[in-house]
Each structure stands twice: as C-alpha cells, then as structure tokens.
mmCIF file of C-alpha atoms and ligand atoms in Angstrom:
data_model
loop_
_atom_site.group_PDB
_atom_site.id
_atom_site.type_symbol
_atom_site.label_atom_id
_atom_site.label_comp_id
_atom_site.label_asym_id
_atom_site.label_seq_id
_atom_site.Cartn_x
_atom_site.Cartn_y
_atom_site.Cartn_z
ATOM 1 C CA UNK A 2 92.098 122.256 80.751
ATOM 2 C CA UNK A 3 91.422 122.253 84.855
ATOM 3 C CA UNK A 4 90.955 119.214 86.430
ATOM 4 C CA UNK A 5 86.888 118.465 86.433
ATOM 5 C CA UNK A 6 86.005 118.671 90.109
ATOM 6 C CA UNK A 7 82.765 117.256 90.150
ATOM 7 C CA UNK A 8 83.408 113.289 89.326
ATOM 8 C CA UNK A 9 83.480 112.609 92.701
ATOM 9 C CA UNK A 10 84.952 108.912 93.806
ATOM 10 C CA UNK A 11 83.950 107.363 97.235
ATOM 11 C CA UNK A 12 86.341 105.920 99.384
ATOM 12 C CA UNK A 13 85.849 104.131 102.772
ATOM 13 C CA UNK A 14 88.822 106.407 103.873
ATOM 14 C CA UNK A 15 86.705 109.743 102.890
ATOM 15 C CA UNK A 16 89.375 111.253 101.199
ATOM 16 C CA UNK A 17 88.155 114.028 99.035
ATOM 17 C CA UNK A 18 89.384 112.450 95.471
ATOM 18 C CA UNK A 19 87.646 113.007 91.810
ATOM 19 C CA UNK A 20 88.522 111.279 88.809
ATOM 20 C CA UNK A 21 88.636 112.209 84.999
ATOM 21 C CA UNK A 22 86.035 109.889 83.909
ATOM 22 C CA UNK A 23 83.882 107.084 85.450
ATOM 23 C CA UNK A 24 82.360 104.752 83.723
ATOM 24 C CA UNK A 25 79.827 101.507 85.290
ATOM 25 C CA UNK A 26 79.300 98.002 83.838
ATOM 26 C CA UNK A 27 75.552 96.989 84.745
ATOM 27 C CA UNK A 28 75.135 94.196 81.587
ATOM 28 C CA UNK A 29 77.875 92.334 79.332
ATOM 29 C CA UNK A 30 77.128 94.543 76.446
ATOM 30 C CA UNK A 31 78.428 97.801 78.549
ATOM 31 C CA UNK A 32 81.800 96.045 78.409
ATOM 32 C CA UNK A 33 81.700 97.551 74.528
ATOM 33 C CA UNK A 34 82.429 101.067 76.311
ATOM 34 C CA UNK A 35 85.868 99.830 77.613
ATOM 35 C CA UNK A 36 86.874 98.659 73.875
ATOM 36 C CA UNK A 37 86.334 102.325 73.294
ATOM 37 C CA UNK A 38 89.107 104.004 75.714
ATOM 38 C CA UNK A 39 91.940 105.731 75.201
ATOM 39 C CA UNK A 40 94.747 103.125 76.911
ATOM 40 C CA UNK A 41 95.252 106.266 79.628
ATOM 41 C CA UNK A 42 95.104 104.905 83.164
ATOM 42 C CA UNK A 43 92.176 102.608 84.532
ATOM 43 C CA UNK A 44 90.741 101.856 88.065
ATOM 44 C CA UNK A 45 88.316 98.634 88.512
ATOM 45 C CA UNK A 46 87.140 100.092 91.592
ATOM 46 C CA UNK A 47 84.916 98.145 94.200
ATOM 47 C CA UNK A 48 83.796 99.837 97.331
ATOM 48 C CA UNK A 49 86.803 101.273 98.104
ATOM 49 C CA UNK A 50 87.669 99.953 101.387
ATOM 50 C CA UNK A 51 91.201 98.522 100.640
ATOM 51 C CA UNK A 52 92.397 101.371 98.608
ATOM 52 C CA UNK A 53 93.482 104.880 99.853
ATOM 53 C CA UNK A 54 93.718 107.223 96.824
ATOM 54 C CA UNK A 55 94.970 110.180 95.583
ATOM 55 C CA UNK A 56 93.090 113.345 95.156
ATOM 56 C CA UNK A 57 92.896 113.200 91.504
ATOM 57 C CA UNK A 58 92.498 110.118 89.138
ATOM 58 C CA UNK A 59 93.874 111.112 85.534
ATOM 59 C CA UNK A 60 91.546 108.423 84.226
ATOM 60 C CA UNK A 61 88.753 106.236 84.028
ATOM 61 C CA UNK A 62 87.367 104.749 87.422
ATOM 62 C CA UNK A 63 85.108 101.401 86.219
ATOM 63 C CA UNK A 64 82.471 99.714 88.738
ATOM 64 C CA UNK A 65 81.423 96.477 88.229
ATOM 65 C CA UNK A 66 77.646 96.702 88.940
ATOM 66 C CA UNK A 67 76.295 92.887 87.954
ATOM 67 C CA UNK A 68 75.043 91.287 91.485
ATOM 68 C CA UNK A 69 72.881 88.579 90.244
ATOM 69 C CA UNK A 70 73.420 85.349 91.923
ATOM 70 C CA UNK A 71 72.712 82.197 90.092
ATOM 71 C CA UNK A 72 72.719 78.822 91.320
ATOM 72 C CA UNK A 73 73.585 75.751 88.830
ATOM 73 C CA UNK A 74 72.675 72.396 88.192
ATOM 74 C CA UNK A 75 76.221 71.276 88.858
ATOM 75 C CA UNK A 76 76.382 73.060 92.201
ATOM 76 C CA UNK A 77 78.028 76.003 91.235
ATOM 77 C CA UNK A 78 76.746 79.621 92.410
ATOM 78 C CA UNK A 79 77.735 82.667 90.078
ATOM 79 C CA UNK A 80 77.491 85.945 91.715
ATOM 80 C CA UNK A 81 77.892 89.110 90.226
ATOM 81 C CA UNK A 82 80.694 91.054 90.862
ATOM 82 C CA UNK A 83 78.726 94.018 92.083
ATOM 83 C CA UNK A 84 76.997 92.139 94.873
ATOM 84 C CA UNK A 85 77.716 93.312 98.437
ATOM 85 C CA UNK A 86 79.984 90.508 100.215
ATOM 86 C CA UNK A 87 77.624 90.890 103.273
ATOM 87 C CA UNK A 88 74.806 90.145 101.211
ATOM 88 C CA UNK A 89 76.422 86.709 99.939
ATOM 89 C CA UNK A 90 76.993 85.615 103.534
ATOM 90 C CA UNK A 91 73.203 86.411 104.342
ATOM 91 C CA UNK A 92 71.758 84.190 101.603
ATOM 92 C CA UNK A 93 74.623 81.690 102.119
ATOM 93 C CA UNK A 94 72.568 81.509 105.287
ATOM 94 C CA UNK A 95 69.595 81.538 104.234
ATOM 95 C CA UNK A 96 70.547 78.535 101.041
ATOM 96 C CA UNK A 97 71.971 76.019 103.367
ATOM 97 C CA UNK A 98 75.295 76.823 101.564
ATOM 98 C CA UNK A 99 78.432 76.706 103.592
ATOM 99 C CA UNK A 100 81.889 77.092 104.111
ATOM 100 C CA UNK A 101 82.331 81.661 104.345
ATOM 101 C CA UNK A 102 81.127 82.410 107.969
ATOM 102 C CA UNK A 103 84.016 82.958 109.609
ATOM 103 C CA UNK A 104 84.062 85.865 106.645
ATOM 104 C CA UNK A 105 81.537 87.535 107.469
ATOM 105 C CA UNK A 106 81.736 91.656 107.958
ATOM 106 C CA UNK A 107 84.154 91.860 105.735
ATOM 107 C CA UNK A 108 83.747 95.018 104.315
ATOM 108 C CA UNK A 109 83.528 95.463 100.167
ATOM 109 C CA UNK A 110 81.882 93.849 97.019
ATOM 110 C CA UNK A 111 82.194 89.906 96.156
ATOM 111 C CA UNK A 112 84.344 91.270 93.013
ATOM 112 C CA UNK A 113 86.788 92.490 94.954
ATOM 113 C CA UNK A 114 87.077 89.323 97.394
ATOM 114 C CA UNK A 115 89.249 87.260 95.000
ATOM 115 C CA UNK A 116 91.656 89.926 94.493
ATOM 116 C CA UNK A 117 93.490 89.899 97.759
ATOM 117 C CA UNK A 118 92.152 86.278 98.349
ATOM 118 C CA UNK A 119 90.115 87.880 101.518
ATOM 119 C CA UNK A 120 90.506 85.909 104.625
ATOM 120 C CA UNK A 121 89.652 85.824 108.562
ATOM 121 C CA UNK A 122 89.517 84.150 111.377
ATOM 122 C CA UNK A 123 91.594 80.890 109.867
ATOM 123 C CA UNK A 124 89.819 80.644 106.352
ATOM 124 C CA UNK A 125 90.749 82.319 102.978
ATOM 125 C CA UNK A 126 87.835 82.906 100.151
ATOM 126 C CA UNK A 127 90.348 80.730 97.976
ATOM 127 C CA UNK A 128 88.858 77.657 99.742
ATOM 128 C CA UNK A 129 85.177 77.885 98.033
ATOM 129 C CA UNK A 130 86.385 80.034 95.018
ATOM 130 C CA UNK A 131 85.680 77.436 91.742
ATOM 131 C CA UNK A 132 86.096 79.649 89.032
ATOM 132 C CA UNK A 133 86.247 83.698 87.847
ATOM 133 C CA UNK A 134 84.857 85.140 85.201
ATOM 134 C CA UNK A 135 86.687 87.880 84.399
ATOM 135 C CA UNK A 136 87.101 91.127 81.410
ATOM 136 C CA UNK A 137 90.818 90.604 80.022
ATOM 137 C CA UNK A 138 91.933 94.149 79.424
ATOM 138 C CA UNK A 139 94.858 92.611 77.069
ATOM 139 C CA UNK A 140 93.045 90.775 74.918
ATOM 140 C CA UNK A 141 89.506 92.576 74.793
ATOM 141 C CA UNK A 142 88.080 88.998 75.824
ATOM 142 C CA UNK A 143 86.273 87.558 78.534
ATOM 143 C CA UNK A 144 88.081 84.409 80.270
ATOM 144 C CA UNK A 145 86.639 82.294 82.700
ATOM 145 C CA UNK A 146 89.804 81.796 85.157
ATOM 146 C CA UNK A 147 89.763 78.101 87.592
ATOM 147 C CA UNK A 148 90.643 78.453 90.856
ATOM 148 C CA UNK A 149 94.095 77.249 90.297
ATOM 149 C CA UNK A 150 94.856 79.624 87.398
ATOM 150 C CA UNK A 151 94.140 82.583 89.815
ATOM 151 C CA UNK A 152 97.090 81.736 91.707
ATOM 152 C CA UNK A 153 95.662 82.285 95.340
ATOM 153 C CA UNK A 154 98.438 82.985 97.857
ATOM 154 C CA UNK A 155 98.311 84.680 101.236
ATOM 155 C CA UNK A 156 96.572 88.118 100.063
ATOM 156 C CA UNK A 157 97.240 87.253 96.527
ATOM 157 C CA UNK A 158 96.047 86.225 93.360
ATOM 158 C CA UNK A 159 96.717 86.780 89.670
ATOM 159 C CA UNK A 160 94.631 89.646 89.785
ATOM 160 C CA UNK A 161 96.597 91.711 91.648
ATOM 161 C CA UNK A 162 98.276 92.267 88.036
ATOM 162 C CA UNK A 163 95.530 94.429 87.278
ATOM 163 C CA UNK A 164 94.970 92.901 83.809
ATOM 164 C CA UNK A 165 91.815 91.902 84.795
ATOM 165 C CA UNK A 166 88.230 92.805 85.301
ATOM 166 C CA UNK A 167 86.005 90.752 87.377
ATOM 167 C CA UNK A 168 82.301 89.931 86.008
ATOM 168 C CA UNK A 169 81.547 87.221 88.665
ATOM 169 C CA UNK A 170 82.609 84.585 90.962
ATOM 170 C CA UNK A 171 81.895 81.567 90.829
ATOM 171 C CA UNK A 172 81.828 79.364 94.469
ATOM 172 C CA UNK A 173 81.252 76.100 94.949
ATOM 173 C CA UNK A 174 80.114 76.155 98.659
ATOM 174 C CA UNK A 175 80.120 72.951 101.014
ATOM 175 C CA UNK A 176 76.360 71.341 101.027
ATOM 176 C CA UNK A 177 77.557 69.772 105.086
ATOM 177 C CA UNK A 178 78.793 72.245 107.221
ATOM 178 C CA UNK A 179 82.336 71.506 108.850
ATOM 179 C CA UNK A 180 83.257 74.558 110.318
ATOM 180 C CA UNK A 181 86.991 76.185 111.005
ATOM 181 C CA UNK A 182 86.451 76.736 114.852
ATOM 182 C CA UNK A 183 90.694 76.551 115.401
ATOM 183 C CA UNK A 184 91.390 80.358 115.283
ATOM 184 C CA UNK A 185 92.193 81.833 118.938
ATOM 185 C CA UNK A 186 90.024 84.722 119.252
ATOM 186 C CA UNK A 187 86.907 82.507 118.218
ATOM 187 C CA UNK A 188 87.903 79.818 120.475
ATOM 188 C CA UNK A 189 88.121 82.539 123.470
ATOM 189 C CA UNK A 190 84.741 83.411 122.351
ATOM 190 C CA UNK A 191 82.919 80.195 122.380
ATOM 191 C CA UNK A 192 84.670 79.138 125.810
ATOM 192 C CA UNK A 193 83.482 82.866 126.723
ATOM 193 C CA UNK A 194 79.691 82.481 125.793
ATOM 194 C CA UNK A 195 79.350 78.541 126.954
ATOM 195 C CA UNK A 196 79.113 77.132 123.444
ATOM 196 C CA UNK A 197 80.164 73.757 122.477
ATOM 197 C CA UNK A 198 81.662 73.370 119.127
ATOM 198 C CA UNK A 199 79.048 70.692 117.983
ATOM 199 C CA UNK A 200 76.357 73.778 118.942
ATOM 200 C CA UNK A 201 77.498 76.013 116.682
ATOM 201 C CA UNK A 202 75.054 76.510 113.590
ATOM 202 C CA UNK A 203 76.122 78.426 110.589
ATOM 203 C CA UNK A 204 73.999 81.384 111.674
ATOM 204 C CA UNK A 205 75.904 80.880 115.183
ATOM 205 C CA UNK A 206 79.027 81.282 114.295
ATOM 206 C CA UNK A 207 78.274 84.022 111.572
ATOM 207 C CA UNK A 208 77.167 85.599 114.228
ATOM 208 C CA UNK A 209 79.501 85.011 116.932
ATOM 209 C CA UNK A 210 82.259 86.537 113.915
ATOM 210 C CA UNK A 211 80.263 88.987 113.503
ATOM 211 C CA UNK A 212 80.277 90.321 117.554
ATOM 212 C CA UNK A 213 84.081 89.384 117.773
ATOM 213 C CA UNK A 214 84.761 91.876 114.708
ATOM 214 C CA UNK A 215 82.405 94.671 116.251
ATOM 215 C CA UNK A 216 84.059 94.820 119.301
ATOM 216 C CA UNK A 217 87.219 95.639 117.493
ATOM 217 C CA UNK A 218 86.792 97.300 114.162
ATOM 218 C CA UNK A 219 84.966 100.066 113.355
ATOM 219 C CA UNK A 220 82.735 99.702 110.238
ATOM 220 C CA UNK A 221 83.840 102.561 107.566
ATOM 221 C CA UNK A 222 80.556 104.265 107.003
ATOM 222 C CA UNK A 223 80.463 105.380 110.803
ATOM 223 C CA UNK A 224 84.541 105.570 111.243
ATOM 224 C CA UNK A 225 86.126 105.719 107.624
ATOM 225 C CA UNK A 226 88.477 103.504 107.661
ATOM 226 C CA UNK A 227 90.078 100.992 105.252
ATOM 227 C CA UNK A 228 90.790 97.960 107.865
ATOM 228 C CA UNK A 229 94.334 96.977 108.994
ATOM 229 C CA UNK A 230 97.247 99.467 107.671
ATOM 230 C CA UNK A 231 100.275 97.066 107.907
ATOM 231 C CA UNK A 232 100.631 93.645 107.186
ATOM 232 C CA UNK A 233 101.787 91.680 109.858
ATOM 233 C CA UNK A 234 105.456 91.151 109.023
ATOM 234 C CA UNK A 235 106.716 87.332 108.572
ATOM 235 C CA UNK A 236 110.290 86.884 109.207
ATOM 236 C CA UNK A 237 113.011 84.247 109.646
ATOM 237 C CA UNK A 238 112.449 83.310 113.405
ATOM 238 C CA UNK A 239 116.557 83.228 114.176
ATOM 239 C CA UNK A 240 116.180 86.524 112.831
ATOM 240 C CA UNK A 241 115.416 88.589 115.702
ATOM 241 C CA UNK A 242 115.832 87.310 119.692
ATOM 242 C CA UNK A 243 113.967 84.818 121.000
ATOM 243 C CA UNK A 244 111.873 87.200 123.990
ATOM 244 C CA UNK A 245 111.601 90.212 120.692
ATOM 245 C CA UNK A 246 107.740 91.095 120.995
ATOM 246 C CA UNK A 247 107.392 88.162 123.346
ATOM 247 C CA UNK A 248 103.007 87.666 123.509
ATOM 248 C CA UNK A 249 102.608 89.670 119.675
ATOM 249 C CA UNK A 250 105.055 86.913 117.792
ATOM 250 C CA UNK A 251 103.309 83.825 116.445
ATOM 251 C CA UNK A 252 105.227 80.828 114.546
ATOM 252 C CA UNK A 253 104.137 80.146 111.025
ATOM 253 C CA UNK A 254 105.434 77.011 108.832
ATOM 254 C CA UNK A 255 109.457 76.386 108.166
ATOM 255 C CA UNK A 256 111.096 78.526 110.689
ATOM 256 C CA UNK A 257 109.441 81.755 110.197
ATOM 257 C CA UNK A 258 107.521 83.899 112.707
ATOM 258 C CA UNK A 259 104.614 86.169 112.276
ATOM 259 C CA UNK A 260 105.069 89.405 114.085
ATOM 260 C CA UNK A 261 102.035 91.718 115.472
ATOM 261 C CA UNK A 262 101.941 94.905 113.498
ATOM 262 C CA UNK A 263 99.797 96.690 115.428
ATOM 263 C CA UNK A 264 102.332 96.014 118.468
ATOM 264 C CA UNK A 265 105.175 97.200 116.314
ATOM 265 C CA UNK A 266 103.215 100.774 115.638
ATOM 266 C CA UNK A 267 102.095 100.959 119.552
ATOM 267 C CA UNK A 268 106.242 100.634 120.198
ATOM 268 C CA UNK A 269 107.055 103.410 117.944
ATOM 269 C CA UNK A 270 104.133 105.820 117.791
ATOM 270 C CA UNK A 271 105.287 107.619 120.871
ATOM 271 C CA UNK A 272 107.989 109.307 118.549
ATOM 272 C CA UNK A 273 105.751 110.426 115.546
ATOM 273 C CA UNK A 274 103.405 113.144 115.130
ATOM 274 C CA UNK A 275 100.079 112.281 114.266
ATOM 275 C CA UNK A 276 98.129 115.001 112.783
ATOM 276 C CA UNK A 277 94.673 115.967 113.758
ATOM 277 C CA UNK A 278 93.067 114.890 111.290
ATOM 278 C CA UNK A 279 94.000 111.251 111.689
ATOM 279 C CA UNK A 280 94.556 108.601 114.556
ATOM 280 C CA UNK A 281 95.042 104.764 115.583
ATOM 281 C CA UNK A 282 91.550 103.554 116.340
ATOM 282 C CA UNK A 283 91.464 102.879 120.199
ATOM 283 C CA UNK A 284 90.014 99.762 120.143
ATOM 284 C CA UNK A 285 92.935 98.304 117.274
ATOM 285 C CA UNK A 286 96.083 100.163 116.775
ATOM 286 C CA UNK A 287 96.660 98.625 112.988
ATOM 287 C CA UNK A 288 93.823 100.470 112.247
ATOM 288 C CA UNK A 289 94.271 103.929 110.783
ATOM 289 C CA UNK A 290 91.188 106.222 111.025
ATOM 290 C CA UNK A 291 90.296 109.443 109.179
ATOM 291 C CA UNK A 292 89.057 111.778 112.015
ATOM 292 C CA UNK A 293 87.567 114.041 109.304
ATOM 293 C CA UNK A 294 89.626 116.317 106.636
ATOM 294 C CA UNK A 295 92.272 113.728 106.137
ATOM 295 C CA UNK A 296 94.329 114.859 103.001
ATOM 296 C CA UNK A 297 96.435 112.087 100.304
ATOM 297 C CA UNK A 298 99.677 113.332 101.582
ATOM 298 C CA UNK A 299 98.881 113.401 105.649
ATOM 299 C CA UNK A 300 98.085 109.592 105.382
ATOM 300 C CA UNK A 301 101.532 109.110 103.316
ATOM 301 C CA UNK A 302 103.724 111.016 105.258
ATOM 302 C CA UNK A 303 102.549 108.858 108.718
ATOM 303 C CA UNK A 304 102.925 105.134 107.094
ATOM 304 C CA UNK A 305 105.671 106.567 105.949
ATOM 305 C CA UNK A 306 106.965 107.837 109.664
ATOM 306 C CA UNK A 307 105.901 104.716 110.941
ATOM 307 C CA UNK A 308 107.986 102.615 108.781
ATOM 308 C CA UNK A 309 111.067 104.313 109.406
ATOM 309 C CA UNK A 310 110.956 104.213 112.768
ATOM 310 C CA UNK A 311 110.343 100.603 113.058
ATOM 311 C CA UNK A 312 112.802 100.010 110.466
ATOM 312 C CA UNK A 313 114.938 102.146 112.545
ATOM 313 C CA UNK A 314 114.246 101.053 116.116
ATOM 314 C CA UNK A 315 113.620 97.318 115.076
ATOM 315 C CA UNK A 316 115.433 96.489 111.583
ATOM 316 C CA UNK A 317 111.782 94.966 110.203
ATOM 317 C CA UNK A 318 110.173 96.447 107.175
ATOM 318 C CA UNK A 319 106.757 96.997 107.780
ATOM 319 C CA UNK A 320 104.419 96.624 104.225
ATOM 320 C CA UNK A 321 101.180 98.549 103.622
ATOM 321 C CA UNK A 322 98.116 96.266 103.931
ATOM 322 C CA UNK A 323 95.594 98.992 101.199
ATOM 323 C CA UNK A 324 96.699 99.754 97.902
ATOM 324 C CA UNK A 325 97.978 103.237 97.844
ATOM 325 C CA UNK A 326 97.259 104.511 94.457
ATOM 326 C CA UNK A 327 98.768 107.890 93.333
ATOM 327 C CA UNK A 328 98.276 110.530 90.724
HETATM 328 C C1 FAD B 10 87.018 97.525 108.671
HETATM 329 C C2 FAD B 10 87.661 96.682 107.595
HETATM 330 C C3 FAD B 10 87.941 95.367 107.874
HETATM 331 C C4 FAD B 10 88.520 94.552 106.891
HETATM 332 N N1 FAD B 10 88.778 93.260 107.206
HETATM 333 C C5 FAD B 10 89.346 92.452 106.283
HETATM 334 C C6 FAD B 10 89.610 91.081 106.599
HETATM 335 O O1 FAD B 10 89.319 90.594 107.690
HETATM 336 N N2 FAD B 10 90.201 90.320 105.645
HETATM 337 C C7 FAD B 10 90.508 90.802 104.414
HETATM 338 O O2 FAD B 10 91.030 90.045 103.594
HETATM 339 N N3 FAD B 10 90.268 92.097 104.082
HETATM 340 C C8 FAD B 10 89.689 92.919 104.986
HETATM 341 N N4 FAD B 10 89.448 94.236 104.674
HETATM 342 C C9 FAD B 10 89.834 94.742 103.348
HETATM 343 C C10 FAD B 10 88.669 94.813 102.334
HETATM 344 O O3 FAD B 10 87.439 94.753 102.971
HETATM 345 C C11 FAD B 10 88.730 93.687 101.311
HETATM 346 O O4 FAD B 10 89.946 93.715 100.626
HETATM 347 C C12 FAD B 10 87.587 93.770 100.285
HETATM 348 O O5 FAD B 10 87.567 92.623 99.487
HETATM 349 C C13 FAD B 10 87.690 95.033 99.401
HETATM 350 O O6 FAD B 10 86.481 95.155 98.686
HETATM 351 P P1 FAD B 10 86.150 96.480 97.897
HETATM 352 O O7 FAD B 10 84.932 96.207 97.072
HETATM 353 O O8 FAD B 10 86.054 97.633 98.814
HETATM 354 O O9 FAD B 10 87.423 96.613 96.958
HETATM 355 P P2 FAD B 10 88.232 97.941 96.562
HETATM 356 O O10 FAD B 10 88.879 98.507 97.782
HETATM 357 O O11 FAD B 10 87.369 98.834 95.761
HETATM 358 O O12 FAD B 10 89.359 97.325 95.623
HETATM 359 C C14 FAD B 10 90.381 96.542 96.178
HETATM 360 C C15 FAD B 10 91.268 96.030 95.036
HETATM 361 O O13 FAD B 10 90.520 95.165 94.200
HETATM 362 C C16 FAD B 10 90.458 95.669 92.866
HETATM 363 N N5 FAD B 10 89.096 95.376 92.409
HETATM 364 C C17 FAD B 10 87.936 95.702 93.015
HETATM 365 N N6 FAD B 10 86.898 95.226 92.305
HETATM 366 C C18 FAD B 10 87.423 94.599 91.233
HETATM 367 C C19 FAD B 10 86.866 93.911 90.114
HETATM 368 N N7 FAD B 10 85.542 93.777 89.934
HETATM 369 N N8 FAD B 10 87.714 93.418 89.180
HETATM 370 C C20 FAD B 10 89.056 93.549 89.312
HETATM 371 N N9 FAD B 10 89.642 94.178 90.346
HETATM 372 C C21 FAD B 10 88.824 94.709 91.287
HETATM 373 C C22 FAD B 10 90.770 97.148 92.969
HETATM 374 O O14 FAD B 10 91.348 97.641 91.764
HETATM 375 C C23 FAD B 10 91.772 97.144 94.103
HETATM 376 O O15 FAD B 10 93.036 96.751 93.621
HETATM 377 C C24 FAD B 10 88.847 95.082 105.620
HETATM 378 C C25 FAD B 10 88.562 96.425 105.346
HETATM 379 C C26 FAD B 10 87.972 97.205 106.329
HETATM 380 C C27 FAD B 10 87.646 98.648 106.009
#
C-alpha cells in the first residue's frame, strides 16, 4: 500500500510532511480512541514549532485540543493543554495573575510548555508549574504529576520520555507581582526606554518582552521557523582559553561557561554551503529559516555540516535545540 498523501501535518518549519493517521483529543472520553491503537509509532504533537520532521510519519500524530482554563478555590488555574501559550499570558494579564511575562511570545500550545520546561529572559515555566495532568501511555491511566515528579531541569522534564500525554497544566501563579528584571537584554531595554524598575507593570514588561523578541526573532507563520537551532554549549571553563569567544562566553555555576551558539555558527558558516532553500535569519544567526521548499534531508545535512566544523575547528559539540524526528 502507497503512503496516503493527503494527512497533511503542519509544522512551523513548513516542511511538506504527512502522516499515516491523525487522531485529536477534544474531551476525556476521546482518550478511549488511543486504548484502541495498534502500539505502532505515536506523535503528541503541539504546534509544531520545536520539532522539525520527516516527510512521512508511519503513525498516529495526536493533538491535544482541551483549552479550557479553570480557576480553583485553592488558587490553582488548570488550563487545557490545547490552549495557545499567548493566550495564557493575555488573560494572565487580564486576571491579575503573575509570575510568566518575561514568557511571553513564546511560540506553541501551554501543553507543550512543560515539556522542555520553556524559559526566557531569566525565568523557566517550572517556577509557576503546580501540577500536570497527564494520559500515561504505559498504563492506559491518567496521572496527575506534582511539580517535583516532573523533574524540571534546564530544557527538561520527565516528559521528554515520551510516555506521556498532557491533558492540562496546572499553575499556581503569584497573586503580588515581583518581577525577574536581572536578565541583560531587558535591563538594556529599560535603561533604553527611561523606565524605572518600580514602573514596570505586568502589562509593561509583557510588553517590553514582547518588542525585545520582535526585534530579533521572526514569528513562524510569516518566516517558518522553529526558534534557536543549537543549544548554547556549557563547558568546563579551563576547558578552552581564557580570550576563546571572548564577548559570546558567559560563566554559569561551578566552573563551567556558557558559550554563544549562534557565534560558534557565524565562525564556521563561511566554509559550508547553504542551500537555497534555507538560511541564518539576519537578524539572529541561531536561527535557521526555511526560505520556501526546504526538504527533511537539506535541514539534516546543514546541522549536520555545522557541527562538524565546529567540532572540527573548535573541539565543542554543538546539540540540536528542536527535536528532529525521523521516519
Ligand atoms: C520563534 C521561536 C522562538 C522560540 N523561543 C523559545 C524560548 O524563548 N524558550 C523556549 O523554551 N522555547 C522557545 N521556542 C520553542 C517552542 O516555542 C517551545 O518549545 C514550545 O513550548 C513548543 O510548543 P508546541 O506546541 O509548538 O510544541 P511542539 O513543537 O508541537 O512539540 C514539542 C515537544 O513537546 C511534545 N508535546 C507537545 N504537546 C504535548 C502534549 N500535549 N503532551 C505531551 N507532549 C507534547 C512533542 O511531542 C514534542 O516532543 C521557540 C520557538 C520559536 C519558533
């Protein structure tokens, strides 16, 4: 049997990729459709924007659709996975609820946030993460995990096992507002538009992370894109020399140093070939953009380019930042 053409998945990288079978999860009771599949592969799949996939998915792509949010008596506010992250931050806004502005425009679905434990601009979604309700593809059960038992890290969590399927999240948001105003490129632009840290509403600085990200990343429905590439490598600091990507290097906790990958792709990009249909943003070189036509194999082949050479040129192993997710 051919490959069926026509299940078309979107992706914030606009690759052209299809999929055997997609199924959604709008109520509890549609969960009753997953107790029903073959154990061939699965895909919880959000909107896409931290994934770059293959053409063709030999099995069942799942969406979370649930969005309701619900606000408890103890405090606690469940939102459905389904919901549109920038939609939480607007009626955080609007609820007196604080504690994710400095996430705002971060692309995707709240679903997807605990997964990589999203974070910008100083503050992880870890911080005001209580609790996740979640589909346990193991044991055909729903859970409700705390935040301790998702085992938040730096871009991790226990769902990064893919065991899981999350229903909602549920946040329990600060009721005063104490704001993270230590990160560099917010305190350039507070000094830069005259504000005083004890002027800065919620709606301020939502706002003021919301014209600091525009003037550097382009949103994926006008430029697909699926945010930074790399991670920024973290290394031993005696490691490398002390002037090594002197201005791109920043030191983290117990010896270790943080290293710019977007400077270590601007050092080696003069030796690669970039193909047409592809290129390094202008405004943010750790951010790969699909320039239209942009096959699986193109995008491969260049991270893959990329890594050798700095691996090469600089000894440091450079890590993809997306899940790459093959046939
Ligand atoms: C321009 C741009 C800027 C970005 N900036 C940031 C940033 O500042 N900080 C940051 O942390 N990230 C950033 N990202 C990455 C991305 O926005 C986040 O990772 C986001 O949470 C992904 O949401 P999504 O719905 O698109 O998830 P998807 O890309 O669809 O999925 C991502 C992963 O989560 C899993 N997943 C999705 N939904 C569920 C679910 N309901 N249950 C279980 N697993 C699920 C998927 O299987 C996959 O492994 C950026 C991306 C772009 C394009």
């Amino acid at each position: 049997m051919g490959k069926p053409e026509n299940i078309k998945v979107n992706n914030a990288f606009d690759l052209s990729v299809t999929a055997k079978n997609i199924i959604s999860i709008s109520c509890l009771e549609d969960i009753q459709q997953l107790r029903q599949l073959d154990s061939g592969p699965r895909l919880v799949l959000g909107s896409a924007t931290n994934v770059i996939l293959d053409e063709y998915f030999d099995g069942t792509v799942i969406h979370v659709l649930m969005h309701k949010i619900t606000q408890g008596d103890n405090g606690v506010v469940s939102v459905g996975a389904g919901l549109p992250w920038h939609e939480l931050i607007n009626y955080c806004l609007t609820q007196d609820l604080y504690g994710i502005e400095n996430l705002t425009l971060i692309p995707g679905l709240v679903g997807a946030a605990p997964v990589q434990n999203i974070g910008a601009y100083g503050v992880e979604v870890s911080s005001v993460i209580h609790s996740v309700t979640c589909y346990n593809f193991a044991t055909q059960e729903i859970e409700t995990l705390s935040n301790v038992a998702c085992m938040f890290a730096y871009r991790d969590s226990v769902f990064k096992s893919k065991n899981y399927m999350i229903l909602s999240v549920q946040f329990h948001f600060q009721k005063v507002f104490q704001p993270d105003l230590s990160y560099p490129s917010l305190v350039q632009f507070l000094a830069d538009h005259h504000l005083a840290h004890d002027e800065v509403s919620p709606r301020v600085l939502s706002q003021s992370i919301q014209a600091i990200r525009e003037s550097k990343l382009p949103w994926p429905e006008d430029i697909p894109n699926v945010g930074s590439i790399f991670k920024n490598p973290i290394i031993e600091t005696d490691s490398i020399p002390a002037d090594f990507l002197e201005g791109h290097r920043w030191l983290v906790a117990d010896g270790q140093t943080k290293l710019s990958a977007a400077r270590l792709i601007e050092l080696v990009l003069t030796g690669i070939e970039i193909p047409p249909t592809l290129d390094f943003y202008k405004k943010h070189s750790l951010v790969l953009i699909n320039r239209g036509g942009a096959v699986f194999s193109e995008v491969t082949e260049l991270l893959r380019a990329i890594q050798q050479q700095v691996h090469l040129l600089h000894g440091i192993q450079l890590l993809v930042e997306p899940e790459i997710i093959e046939s």
